[in-house]
Short mmCIF file of C-alpha atoms in Angstrom, two decimals:
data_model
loop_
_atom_site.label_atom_id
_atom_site.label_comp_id
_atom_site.label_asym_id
_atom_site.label_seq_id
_atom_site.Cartn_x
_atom_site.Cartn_y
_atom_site.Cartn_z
CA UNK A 1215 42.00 -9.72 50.27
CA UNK A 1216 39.36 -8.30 47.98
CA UNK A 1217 36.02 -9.47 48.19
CA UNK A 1218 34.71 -10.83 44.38
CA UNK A 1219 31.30 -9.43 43.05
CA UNK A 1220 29.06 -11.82 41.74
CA UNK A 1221 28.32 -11.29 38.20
CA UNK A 1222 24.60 -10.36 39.01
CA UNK A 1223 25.47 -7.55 41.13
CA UNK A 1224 28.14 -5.90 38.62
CA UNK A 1225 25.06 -5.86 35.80
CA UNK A 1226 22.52 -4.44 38.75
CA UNK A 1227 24.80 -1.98 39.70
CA UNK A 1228 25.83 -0.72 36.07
CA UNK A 1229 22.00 -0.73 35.21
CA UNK A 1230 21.64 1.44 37.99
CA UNK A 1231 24.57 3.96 36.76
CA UNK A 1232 23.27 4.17 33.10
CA UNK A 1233 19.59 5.17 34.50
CA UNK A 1234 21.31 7.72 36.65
CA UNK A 1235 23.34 9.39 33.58
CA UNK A 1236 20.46 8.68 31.14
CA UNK A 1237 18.83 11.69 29.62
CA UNK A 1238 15.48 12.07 29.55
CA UNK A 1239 13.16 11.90 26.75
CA UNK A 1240 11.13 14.94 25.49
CA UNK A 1241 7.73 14.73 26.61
CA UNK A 1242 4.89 14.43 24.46
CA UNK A 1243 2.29 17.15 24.73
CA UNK A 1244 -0.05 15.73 22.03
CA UNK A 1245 -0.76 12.48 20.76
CA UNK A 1246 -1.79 12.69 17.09
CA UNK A 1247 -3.76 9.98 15.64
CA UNK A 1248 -2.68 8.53 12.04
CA UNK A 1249 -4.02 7.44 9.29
CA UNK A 1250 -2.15 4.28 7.50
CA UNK A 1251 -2.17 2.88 4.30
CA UNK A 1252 0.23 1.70 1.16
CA UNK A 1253 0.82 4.18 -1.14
CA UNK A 1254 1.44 4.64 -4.67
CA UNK A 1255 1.17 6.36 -8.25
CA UNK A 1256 -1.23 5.79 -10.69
CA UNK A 1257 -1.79 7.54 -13.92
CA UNK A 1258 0.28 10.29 -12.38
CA UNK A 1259 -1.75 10.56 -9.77
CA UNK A 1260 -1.08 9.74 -5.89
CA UNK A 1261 -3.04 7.45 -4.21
CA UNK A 1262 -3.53 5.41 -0.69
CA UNK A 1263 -5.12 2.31 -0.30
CA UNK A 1264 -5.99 1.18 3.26
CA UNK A 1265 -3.89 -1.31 4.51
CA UNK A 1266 -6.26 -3.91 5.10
CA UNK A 1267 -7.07 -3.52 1.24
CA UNK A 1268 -3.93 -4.65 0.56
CA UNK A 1269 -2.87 -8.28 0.92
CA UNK A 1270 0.58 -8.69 -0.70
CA UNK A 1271 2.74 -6.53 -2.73
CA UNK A 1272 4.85 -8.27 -5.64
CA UNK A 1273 7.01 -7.22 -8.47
CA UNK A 1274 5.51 -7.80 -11.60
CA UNK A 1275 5.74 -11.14 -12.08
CA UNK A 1276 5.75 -12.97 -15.75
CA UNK A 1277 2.58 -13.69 -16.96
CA UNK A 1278 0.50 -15.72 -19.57
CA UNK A 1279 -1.71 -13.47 -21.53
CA UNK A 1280 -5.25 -14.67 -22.35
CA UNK A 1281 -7.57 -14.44 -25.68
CA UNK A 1282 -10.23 -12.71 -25.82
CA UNK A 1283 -10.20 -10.28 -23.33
CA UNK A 1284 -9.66 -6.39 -23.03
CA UNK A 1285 -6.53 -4.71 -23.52
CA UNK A 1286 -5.77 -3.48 -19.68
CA UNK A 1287 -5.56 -7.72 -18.80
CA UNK A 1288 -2.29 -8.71 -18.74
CA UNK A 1289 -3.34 -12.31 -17.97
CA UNK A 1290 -2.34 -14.82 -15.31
CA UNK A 1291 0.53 -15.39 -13.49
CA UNK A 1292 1.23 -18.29 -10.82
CA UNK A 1293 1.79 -16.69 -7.68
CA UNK A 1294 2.21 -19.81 -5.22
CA UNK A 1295 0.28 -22.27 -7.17
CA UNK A 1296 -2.64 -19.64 -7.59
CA UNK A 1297 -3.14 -18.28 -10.43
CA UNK A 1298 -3.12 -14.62 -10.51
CA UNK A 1299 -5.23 -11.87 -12.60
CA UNK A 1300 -2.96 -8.75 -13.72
CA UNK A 1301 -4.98 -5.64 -14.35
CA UNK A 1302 -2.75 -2.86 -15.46
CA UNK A 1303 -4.90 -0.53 -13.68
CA UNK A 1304 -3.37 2.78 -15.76
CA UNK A 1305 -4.63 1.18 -19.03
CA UNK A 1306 -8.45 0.47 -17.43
CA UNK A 1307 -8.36 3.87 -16.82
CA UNK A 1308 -7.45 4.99 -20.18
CA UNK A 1309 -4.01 5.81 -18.96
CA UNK A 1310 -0.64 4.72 -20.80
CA UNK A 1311 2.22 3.36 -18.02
CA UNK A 1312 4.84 6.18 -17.96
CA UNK A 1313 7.09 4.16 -15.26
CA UNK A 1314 9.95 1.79 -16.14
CA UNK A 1315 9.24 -2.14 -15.55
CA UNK A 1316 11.35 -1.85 -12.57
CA UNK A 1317 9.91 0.54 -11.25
CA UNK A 1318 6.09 -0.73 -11.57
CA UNK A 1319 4.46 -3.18 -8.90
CA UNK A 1320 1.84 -5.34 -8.27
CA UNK A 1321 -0.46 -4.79 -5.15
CA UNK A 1322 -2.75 -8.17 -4.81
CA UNK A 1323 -6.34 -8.01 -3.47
CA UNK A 1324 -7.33 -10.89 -2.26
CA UNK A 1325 -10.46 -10.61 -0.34
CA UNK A 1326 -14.08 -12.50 -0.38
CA UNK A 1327 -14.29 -13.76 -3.86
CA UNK A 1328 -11.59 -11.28 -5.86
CA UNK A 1329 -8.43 -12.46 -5.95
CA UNK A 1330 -6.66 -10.28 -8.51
CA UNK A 1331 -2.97 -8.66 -8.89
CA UNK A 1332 -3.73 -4.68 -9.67
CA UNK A 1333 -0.58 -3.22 -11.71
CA UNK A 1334 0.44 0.26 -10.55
CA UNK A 1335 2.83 2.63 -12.16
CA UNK A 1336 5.10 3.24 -8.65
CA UNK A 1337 5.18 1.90 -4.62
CA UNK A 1338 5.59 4.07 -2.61
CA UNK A 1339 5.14 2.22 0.72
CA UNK A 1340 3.52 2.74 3.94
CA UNK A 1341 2.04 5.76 4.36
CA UNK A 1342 1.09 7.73 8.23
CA UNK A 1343 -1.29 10.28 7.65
CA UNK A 1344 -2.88 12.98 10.52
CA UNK A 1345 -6.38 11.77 10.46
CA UNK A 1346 -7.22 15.46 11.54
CA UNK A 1347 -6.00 16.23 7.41
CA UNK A 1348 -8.71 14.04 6.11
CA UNK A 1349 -11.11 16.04 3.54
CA UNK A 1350 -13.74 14.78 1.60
CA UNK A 1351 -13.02 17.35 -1.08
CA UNK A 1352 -11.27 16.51 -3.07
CA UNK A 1353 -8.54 18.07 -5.59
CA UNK A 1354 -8.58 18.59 -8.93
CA UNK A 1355 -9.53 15.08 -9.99
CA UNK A 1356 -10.24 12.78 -13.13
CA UNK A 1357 -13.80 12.24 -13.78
CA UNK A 1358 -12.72 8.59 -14.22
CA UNK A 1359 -11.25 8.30 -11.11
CA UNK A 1360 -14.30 9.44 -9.15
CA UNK A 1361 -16.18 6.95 -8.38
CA UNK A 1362 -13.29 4.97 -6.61
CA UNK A 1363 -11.76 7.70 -4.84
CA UNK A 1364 -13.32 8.30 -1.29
CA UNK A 1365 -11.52 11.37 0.02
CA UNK A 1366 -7.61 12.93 0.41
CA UNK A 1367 -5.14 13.52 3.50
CA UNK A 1368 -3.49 16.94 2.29
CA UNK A 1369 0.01 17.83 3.25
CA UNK A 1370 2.67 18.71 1.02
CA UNK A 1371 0.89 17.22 -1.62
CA UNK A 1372 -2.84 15.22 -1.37
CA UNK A 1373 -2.77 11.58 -1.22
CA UNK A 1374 -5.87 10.24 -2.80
CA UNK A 1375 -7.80 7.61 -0.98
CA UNK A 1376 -8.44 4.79 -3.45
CA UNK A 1377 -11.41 2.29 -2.46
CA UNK A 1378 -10.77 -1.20 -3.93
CA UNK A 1379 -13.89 -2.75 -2.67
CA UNK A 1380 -15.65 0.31 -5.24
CA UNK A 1381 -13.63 -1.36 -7.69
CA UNK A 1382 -14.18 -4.58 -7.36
CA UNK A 1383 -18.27 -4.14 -7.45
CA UNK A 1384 -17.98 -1.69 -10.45
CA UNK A 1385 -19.35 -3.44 -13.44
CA UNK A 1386 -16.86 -2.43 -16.17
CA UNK A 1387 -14.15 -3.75 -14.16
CA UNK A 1388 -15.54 -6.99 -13.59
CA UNK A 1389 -16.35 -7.56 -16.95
CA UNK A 1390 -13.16 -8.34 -19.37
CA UNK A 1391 -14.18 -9.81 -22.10
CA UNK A 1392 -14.59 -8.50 -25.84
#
């Protein structure tokens, strides 16, 4: 008569087999630190906010434009009973849009007292950069887009590092009425 294996036992002992037959993984030499932020195009330029900059990411959502205030403000938009800001952020800097509706996106700041939906031209998602191809020199850049732009992680191509919080304390920003 054959003797009957507890359940139990048949998964302990088929654990066992698969760790026997398993291959092993590579081994890491080097453990390379990263970088991560969201990034995206703007004005035909690529950019990287830090993630914590970033609060939300939306589609651009319909808005109510307002009177009296300069052309790069959309207007509002309720975004969950809040009402929203949009800044096309190509147009404040003296940019035109070149992307397709679809294709545009709206990254929210909403941090101490700005709460504000910044229109970008493309998404193109997280981003994992070597921190060891951080450089403070940066590329052949728009004089505009100085101030707000606080170094680079070159690769293929340089990813710009865009600082919000400069934004948000720069004066001509802040103030959007004609």
């Amino acid at each position: 008569m054959s003797e009957t294996i507890h359940p139990f036992d048949l998964l302990q002992q088929l654990a066992e087999r698969c760790r026997q037959l398993a291959s092993g993984l590579p081994a890491q030499t080097m453990v390379a630190e990263t970088w991560s932020g969201v990034g995206f195009r703007l004005a035909g330029q690529t950019m990287v906010a830090a993630m914590g900059e970033v609060s939300e990411i939306l589609h651009e959502p319909r808005y109510t434009a307002l009177p009296r205030v300069k052309s790069w403000v959309r207007g509002v938009a309720n975004v969950r009973g809040r009402l929203l800001p949009i800044i096309d952020l190509s147009q404040f800097f003296g940019a035109t849009a070149s992307a397709p509706r679809k294709q545009r996106r709206v990254l929210v700041l909403d941090r101490d007292d700005l709460f504000v939906g910044l229109l970008v031209d493309e998404l193109f998602g997280m981003q994992h950069f070597p921190v060891s191809s951080f450089t403070t020199s940066v590329p052949a850049l728009a004089e505009r887009f100085r101030p707000f732009v606080v170094g680079a992680y070159v690769g293929d191509q340089a990813s710009l590092i865009f600082n919000f919080r400069a934004l948000a304390r720069d004066q001509a920003f802040l103030d959007v009425a004609i």
